[in-house]
Amino acid sequence: MEILFPDGSSHQHEGGGALKDILGALDRKLLRQFVAARHQDEMVDLHTVLPAGARPELIAWESPDAPLVYRHSLSHIMAQAVKRLFPAAQLAIGPATEDGFYYDFDVPEPFTADDLQRIEAEMKRIVKQNQRFERLEVSRQEALEMMEDAPYKMELLREIPENEIITFYRDGDFIDLCRGPHMLNTGQIRHFKLLSIAAAYWRGDENRTMLQRIYGTGFTQRQELEAYLRRLEEARKRDHRLLGRQLQLFHLDDQVGPGLVLWTPNGTVVRQELQTFIMGELVRQGYQQVVTPHIGKLDLFRTSGHFPYYQDSQFPPVIQREHLTSLAQEGVSCAELTQRMAEGDIEGFLLKPMNCPFHVKLYASQPRSYRDLPLRLAEFGAVYRWEQSGEIGGLTRVRGFTQDDAHIFCMEEQLPAELDGCLELVNTIFRTLGMQDYRVRIGLRDPHDSKYVGDPQHWDRAETVLRQAAHSLGVPFVEEPGEAAFYGPKIDFVVKDVVGREWQLGTIQVDYSLPERFGLEYTGKDGQAHRPVMVHRAPFGSLERFVGVLIEHFAGAFPVWLAPVQAVVLPIADRHAEYAGGVYDRLRAAGLRAALNDDNQTLNYRIRQAQREKIPYMLICGDREVEEGRMAIRLRTGENLEPAQVEEVVEMIRRQRDTRALELKPQS
């Protein structure tokens, strides 16, 4: 065995063995330097017995891979603590995640916040006991006997392939079915925090048992844990669900339905401003606006492939009343009904999950020539997806949302230029909103997956042109096989917000399939019929999700052009009310969104109220301002600007609005 060290050196060991034994024999200090190894592209811990001829690469504590082992061990320790405190708890799964870990439990009563504190305290006791982790390889029969009273583990166990080694890990009196990797002992794990409790369905299936999920986080360094907890606290302050209520931006109501958003006047201002902004860019690029229905015939979506490819994420079809009555009289079961709909024997209607089939039919509504191309059709279209109830949250995961959707129909040779235009649009949006920390993800097909449709040569050309487009952006990008849409490859834009979280927002897709499915044609220069290529693009993606991310990005303090109220006029006393009213009228006449707060409250109270509402400018008038025809200017940050004449104030705010400036203070 050749053991490779991070500094490039290596150690030759005769035969196989467990890395902890080999390193311990070399120098026991090495056991404190390394946490795991990478062997044949898999991470293995120091407990794993490797064969002769292996070439493991050691992973040091400082490695980006080390936290995975650390957090996996933490999930094991948490399960051990829960079993100590709640012996009746059944264990489900407990993986490590990118920034933490979780474990799912089936317990008689839901966990409480007090339980969370008790579990964390018990975890600290287990850590202090410095229990050794032991890896156990067992036969299938032994494993079945060990798990006979653990139904969730038994289900997982039965899914392990016959040729795969079955492993358990034990520390102290606790043992768990687990493939690892784990640390050497519990004493190596010191910096962690339990965060929250949530409900989660077993295997993510809402038809199965509801479990209790405990989330936690852990870092190999205390400073990293403290920094992460500070970011979490900042994220809580920016939570768009809380700010949405505070700023009266949107409302969610169970009687209306989970995941269906009611936009208030304030929130509607934000939406409309975003739409106006992007519409200006679309007009400049030659797009034409269209409007399509919210519902369409089921056969339309059969032809497009959305039904049944995305059947599980769609609302159930609506069957025509007369047909439904006839089927009921025939005694057709629900299962038979579903089968006959999938096969096309039953017609109905579907709440649209996508806008693209409607745009395809608009293209096909009249003959097209090469002179008509590219044809760019845009729509702020509402679509509907059936998200599981446990996954719905605020604006970022909803069942009804608006896409800033557009579809470009073009000749193949026009494709690179059209993609450049799409990328320019995305860059303009991100630059204007100060969201320029992003990366690009290219979703490619998996050639071994049968879900992808169309000619492989078309796929090759589409993937090539997307790679070339991604290169032109000059930002990091990764390729992810298996992440393409069923009809074509795509570019996704993953934006990092000010708290460091990533959000998948805009997308661009190249599609040879739908034009083929619908038989789209155009007459070329040669007078012959040719097939156009289709580009799907949505820079915002879901407008609901985008607004949710924006609320958190700006912490509710929108730049002037997006702010529902751009300035509030505050008279100090009743004798200043008439002057304040005139200023308010002047702001409104200039097309600015202004408010007048002359309530019978102290000035300080009204200033605090305006700051809570995150209004960009507070314009204060007292005796001096009335006498001089000026306004005192206070920013929502608490900073005061120099007093200015009313017309100067109006012009300043209007200029901030028209230039879509991110900062409140005007440029000198």
XYZ file of C-alpha atoms in Angstrom, residues 27-445:
419
model
C 3.914 8.128 14.508
C 0.859 8.537 16.764
C 0.958 12.291 16.119
C -0.265 11.505 12.594
C -3.601 10.377 14.051
C -4.123 13.952 15.245
C -3.229 15.432 11.852
C -5.494 13.404 9.551
C -9.194 12.590 9.708
C -9.794 10.404 6.629
C -8.493 9.521 3.171
C -9.654 9.439 -0.421
C -9.475 6.021 -2.048
C -10.698 5.310 -5.595
C -12.658 8.601 -5.643
C -14.433 7.740 -2.383
C -13.870 9.136 1.083
C -12.922 6.486 3.642
C -12.180 6.975 7.310
C -9.125 5.807 9.198
C -11.064 2.757 10.465
C -11.478 1.313 6.978
C -9.324 -1.701 6.139
C -7.795 -1.153 2.698
C -6.265 -3.887 0.535
C -2.668 -4.255 -0.545
C -2.028 -2.145 -3.627
C -4.302 0.676 -2.483
C -3.112 4.301 -2.900
C -5.104 6.322 -0.316
C -4.629 10.105 -0.220
C -4.757 11.387 3.363
C -7.171 14.195 4.294
C -5.894 16.654 6.893
C -8.000 18.624 9.361
C -7.433 21.727 7.247
C -8.868 20.090 4.114
C -12.286 21.251 2.788
C -13.334 17.571 2.963
C -12.667 17.222 6.703
C -15.963 18.821 7.873
C -17.940 16.047 6.137
C -16.371 13.408 8.413
C -16.709 15.693 11.429
C -20.408 16.377 10.795
C -21.244 12.782 9.958
C -19.843 11.817 13.328
C -21.922 14.570 14.928
C -25.135 13.134 13.455
C -24.164 9.760 14.961
C -23.504 11.371 18.357
C -26.845 13.203 18.183
C -28.669 9.923 17.480
C -26.863 8.380 20.437
C -27.943 11.258 22.696
C -31.566 11.011 21.527
C -31.649 7.261 22.236
C -30.281 7.882 25.723
C -32.928 10.486 26.496
C -35.806 9.006 24.460
C -35.349 5.207 24.367
C -38.578 4.751 22.361
C -37.242 6.871 19.472
C -36.800 5.043 16.171
C -33.833 6.111 14.067
C -34.258 6.932 10.368
C -31.402 8.669 8.514
C -28.744 11.181 9.559
C -26.468 12.570 6.860
C -23.912 15.350 6.904
C -24.738 18.386 4.760
C -22.768 21.232 3.214
C -22.881 23.309 6.395
C -24.191 20.960 9.066
C -26.009 17.713 9.698
C -29.426 16.369 10.621
C -31.100 13.193 11.827
C -34.705 12.045 11.407
C -36.505 10.357 14.301
C -39.871 8.723 14.815
C -40.906 9.697 18.346
C -44.234 9.423 20.229
C -44.331 13.181 20.917
C -42.754 16.028 18.896
C -39.489 17.427 20.206
C -39.584 20.791 21.983
C -37.044 23.607 22.306
C -36.263 22.327 25.819
C -35.606 18.874 24.371
C -33.141 20.417 21.947
C -31.139 21.875 24.839
C -31.187 18.536 26.664
C -30.012 16.658 23.569
C -27.158 19.098 23.013
C -26.091 18.774 26.643
C -26.127 14.977 26.328
C -24.034 15.219 23.165
C -21.442 17.211 25.104
C -21.345 14.435 27.726
C -20.736 11.848 25.000
C -17.934 13.993 23.582
C -16.380 14.331 27.035
C -16.467 10.529 27.460
C -14.116 10.283 24.454
C -15.690 7.074 23.174
C -13.928 5.270 20.345
C -15.714 4.751 17.041
C -15.503 1.159 15.782
C -16.323 0.032 12.241
C -18.018 -3.365 12.063
C -18.445 -5.339 8.849
C -21.244 -7.894 9.238
C -23.053 -10.449 7.133
C -26.506 -9.694 5.748
C -28.093 -12.188 8.137
C -26.345 -10.635 11.139
C -27.478 -7.192 10.030
C -31.098 -8.337 9.678
C -31.024 -9.763 13.183
C -29.485 -6.576 14.600
C -32.108 -4.369 12.943
C -35.228 -6.488 13.480
C -36.679 -3.881 15.880
C -35.666 -0.891 13.726
C -38.166 -0.637 10.804
C -36.563 2.357 9.078
C -33.085 0.859 9.230
C -34.509 -2.464 8.062
C -35.939 -0.785 4.960
C -32.569 0.802 4.188
C -30.792 -2.471 4.845
C -32.961 -4.389 2.374
C -32.009 -1.871 -0.345
C -28.257 -2.464 0.017
C -27.052 -4.453 -3.035
C -26.046 -8.062 -2.418
C -22.446 -7.397 -3.445
C -21.984 -4.412 -1.112
C -20.324 -4.655 2.301
C -22.708 -3.926 5.186
C -21.176 -1.822 7.949
C -22.202 -0.620 11.390
C -20.437 1.895 13.615
C -20.330 1.564 17.383
C -19.212 3.886 20.143
C -19.880 2.961 23.756
C -23.260 1.281 24.057
C -24.612 2.777 20.813
C -24.535 1.090 17.407
C -25.982 2.284 14.096
C -26.228 1.001 10.532
C -23.884 3.366 8.685
C -21.361 3.352 5.859
C -19.283 6.133 7.501
C -16.949 7.942 7.431
C -16.368 8.751 11.101
C -13.721 10.282 13.327
C -11.489 8.112 15.540
C -13.352 9.041 18.717
C -16.034 11.383 20.054
C -13.465 13.481 21.917
C -12.194 14.917 18.625
C -15.507 16.726 18.116
C -15.898 19.917 20.117
C -17.453 22.761 18.153
C -21.120 22.224 17.354
C -24.591 23.622 17.911
C -28.098 22.207 17.502
C -30.210 24.668 15.546
C -33.816 23.697 14.964
C -36.536 21.072 14.762
C -38.667 20.435 11.691
C -41.130 17.893 10.384
C -40.021 15.656 7.500
C -41.682 12.777 5.700
C -39.852 9.471 5.587
C -37.996 9.287 2.255
C -39.530 12.671 1.337
C -42.872 10.960 0.561
C -45.900 12.822 1.942
C -47.835 9.545 1.957
C -45.450 8.066 4.509
C -44.721 8.663 8.189
C -44.087 12.182 9.414
C -40.786 12.241 11.310
C -39.038 14.758 13.528
C -35.854 16.205 12.040
C -33.213 17.855 14.208
C -30.772 20.159 12.422
C -27.346 21.041 13.726
C -24.039 22.404 12.568
C -20.427 21.815 13.442
C -17.006 23.107 12.435
C -13.492 21.908 13.084
C -12.531 25.392 14.337
C -14.389 27.410 16.975
C -13.955 30.635 15.001
C -15.685 29.060 11.999
C -18.622 27.945 14.136
C -18.977 31.397 15.690
C -18.803 33.067 12.256
C -21.449 30.682 10.920
C -23.775 31.360 13.858
C -23.359 35.106 13.266
C -24.329 34.594 9.623
C -27.357 32.600 10.731
C -28.421 35.387 13.059
C -28.037 37.895 10.235
C -30.063 35.612 7.978
C -32.843 35.478 10.602
C -32.983 39.265 10.657
C -33.291 39.202 6.877
C -35.900 36.419 6.734
C -38.253 37.506 3.948
C -41.227 35.904 5.711
C -40.769 38.144 8.741
C -39.885 41.226 6.712
C -42.774 40.506 4.352
C -45.194 40.874 7.262
C -43.366 43.835 8.791
C -43.291 45.746 5.502
C -46.711 44.468 4.363
C -45.367 43.076 1.098
C -47.356 39.847 0.751
C -49.816 37.643 2.593
C -50.162 33.859 2.803
C -53.494 32.468 3.935
C -54.362 28.814 4.572
C -57.903 29.363 3.372
C -56.559 30.594 0.040
C -54.176 27.650 -0.117
C -50.572 26.787 0.819
C -48.022 28.232 -1.568
C -50.476 30.685 -3.179
C -49.341 34.274 -2.647
C -51.550 37.317 -2.115
C -49.587 40.425 -3.095
C -50.348 43.542 -1.080
C -50.148 47.059 -2.576
C -46.571 47.427 -1.278
C -45.439 44.086 -2.695
C -47.200 44.771 -5.973
C -45.117 47.950 -6.353
C -41.926 45.872 -6.104
C -43.229 43.355 -8.653
C -44.352 46.028 -11.086
C -41.066 47.922 -10.855
C -39.124 44.751 -11.627
C -41.422 44.033 -14.571
C -41.093 47.599 -15.876
C -37.321 47.359 -15.575
C -37.024 44.123 -17.518
C -39.654 45.189 -20.059
C -37.475 48.143 -21.015
C -34.597 45.759 -21.670
C -36.844 43.385 -23.628
C -38.093 46.174 -25.889
C -34.488 47.194 -26.525
C -33.656 43.612 -27.548
C -36.665 43.271 -29.836
C -38.991 41.063 -27.793
C -42.755 41.100 -28.322
C -45.087 40.733 -25.343
C -47.826 38.063 -25.383
C -50.499 36.824 -22.951
C -51.656 33.206 -22.701
C -54.288 31.362 -20.600
C -53.688 29.822 -17.185
C -55.137 26.489 -18.327
C -54.897 24.400 -21.463
C -56.008 21.080 -22.894
C -54.246 18.039 -21.537
C -53.344 16.938 -25.044
C -51.255 20.116 -25.496
C -49.045 19.035 -22.604
C -48.960 15.435 -23.817
C -47.525 16.662 -27.104
C -44.989 18.911 -25.356
C -43.970 16.081 -23.022
C -44.702 17.955 -19.800
C -47.473 15.431 -19.173
C -46.603 12.797 -18.090
C -42.841 13.629 -17.702
C -43.584 16.091 -14.880
C -46.855 14.512 -13.771
C -45.888 14.304 -10.080
C -45.109 18.035 -9.928
C -48.331 19.165 -11.599
C -51.797 19.845 -10.249
C -54.187 17.004 -11.101
C -55.904 17.423 -14.488
C -59.393 18.860 -14.660
C -61.706 16.457 -16.503
C -64.683 17.787 -18.435
C -67.822 17.520 -16.313
C -69.857 15.414 -18.769
C -66.943 13.020 -19.261
C -66.369 12.697 -15.521
C -70.053 11.888 -14.929
C -69.933 9.216 -17.639
C -66.775 7.655 -16.156
C -68.313 7.619 -12.684
C -71.342 5.779 -14.032
C -69.017 3.233 -15.617
C -67.403 2.645 -12.220
C -63.911 3.680 -13.383
C -61.453 3.544 -10.457
C -58.973 6.331 -9.647
C -56.052 4.118 -10.715
C -57.726 3.309 -14.046
C -58.591 6.981 -14.534
C -54.940 7.963 -14.027
C -53.768 5.272 -16.421
C -56.248 6.247 -19.137
C -55.288 9.927 -18.828
C -51.602 9.054 -19.214
C -52.377 6.972 -22.296
C -54.416 9.775 -23.857
C -57.795 8.009 -23.745
C -59.325 10.721 -21.552
C -59.262 14.412 -22.379
C -59.194 17.190 -19.843
C -57.478 20.434 -18.935
C -54.328 21.215 -16.976
C -53.274 24.255 -14.956
C -50.217 25.182 -16.946
C -46.913 24.131 -15.369
C -45.030 25.862 -18.213
C -45.672 28.677 -20.662
C -43.652 27.207 -23.530
C -46.362 25.084 -25.245
C -48.553 28.188 -25.592
C -45.711 30.167 -27.157
C -45.044 27.269 -29.507
C -48.675 27.426 -30.670
C -48.353 31.185 -31.210
C -45.338 30.550 -33.438
C -47.297 27.907 -35.337
C -50.339 30.172 -35.751
C -49.062 31.529 -39.079
C -46.460 30.700 -41.733
C -42.925 31.819 -40.871
C -40.029 32.779 -43.112
C -36.328 33.121 -42.342
C -36.983 36.867 -42.555
C -39.230 36.589 -39.465
C -36.478 35.037 -37.363
C -35.446 35.375 -34.681
C -38.948 35.658 -33.209
C -38.774 36.611 -29.522
C -41.974 36.170 -27.493
C -42.085 37.292 -23.844
C -44.685 36.901 -21.118
C -45.029 37.420 -17.394
C -46.976 34.181 -17.195
C -48.429 32.538 -14.100
C -47.654 28.815 -13.804
C -48.640 26.204 -11.237
C -46.616 23.355 -9.735
C -47.654 20.829 -7.131
C -44.999 21.191 -4.431
C -45.246 18.908 -1.413
C -46.695 20.727 1.562
C -43.577 20.128 3.690
C -41.415 21.879 1.085
C -43.504 25.042 0.714
C -42.004 28.112 2.373
C -42.601 31.839 2.038
C -41.962 33.119 -1.480
C -39.042 30.857 -2.310
C -41.072 27.644 -2.706
C -44.665 28.171 -3.838
C -47.353 26.441 -5.902
C -48.374 29.383 -8.054
C -45.759 31.776 -9.411
C -44.989 34.173 -12.236
C -42.144 33.559 -14.660
C -40.506 36.350 -16.626
C -40.668 33.867 -19.442
C -39.572 34.266 -23.037
C -39.006 31.946 -25.953
C -36.822 32.686 -28.930
C -37.392 30.859 -32.206
C -34.355 31.162 -34.439
C -32.223 29.555 -37.121
C -29.375 27.427 -35.849
C -26.758 29.895 -37.089
C -28.482 32.653 -35.070
C -28.222 30.690 -31.829
C -24.855 32.050 -30.510
C -25.958 35.678 -30.950
C -29.294 34.991 -29.247
C -27.556 33.358 -26.284
C -25.262 36.382 -26.027
C -28.370 38.590 -25.803
C -29.799 36.388 -23.039
C -26.547 36.548 -21.091
C -26.383 40.316 -21.507
C -29.880 40.577 -20.029
C -28.945 38.446 -17.016
C -25.794 40.493 -16.435
C -27.777 43.739 -16.621
C -30.237 42.514 -13.998
C -27.577 41.286 -11.588
C -25.441 44.422 -12.014
C -28.402 46.748 -11.451
C -29.416 44.910 -8.273
C -25.895 44.558 -6.904
C -25.981 40.762 -7.150
C -22.756 40.217 -9.046
C -21.381 37.387 -6.909
C -22.678 34.439 -8.886
C -21.556 31.281 -10.619
C -22.858 29.366 -13.605
C -24.031 25.774 -13.705
C -24.438 23.957 -17.033
C -26.990 21.151 -16.856
C -26.164 18.400 -19.346
C -27.972 15.192 -20.240
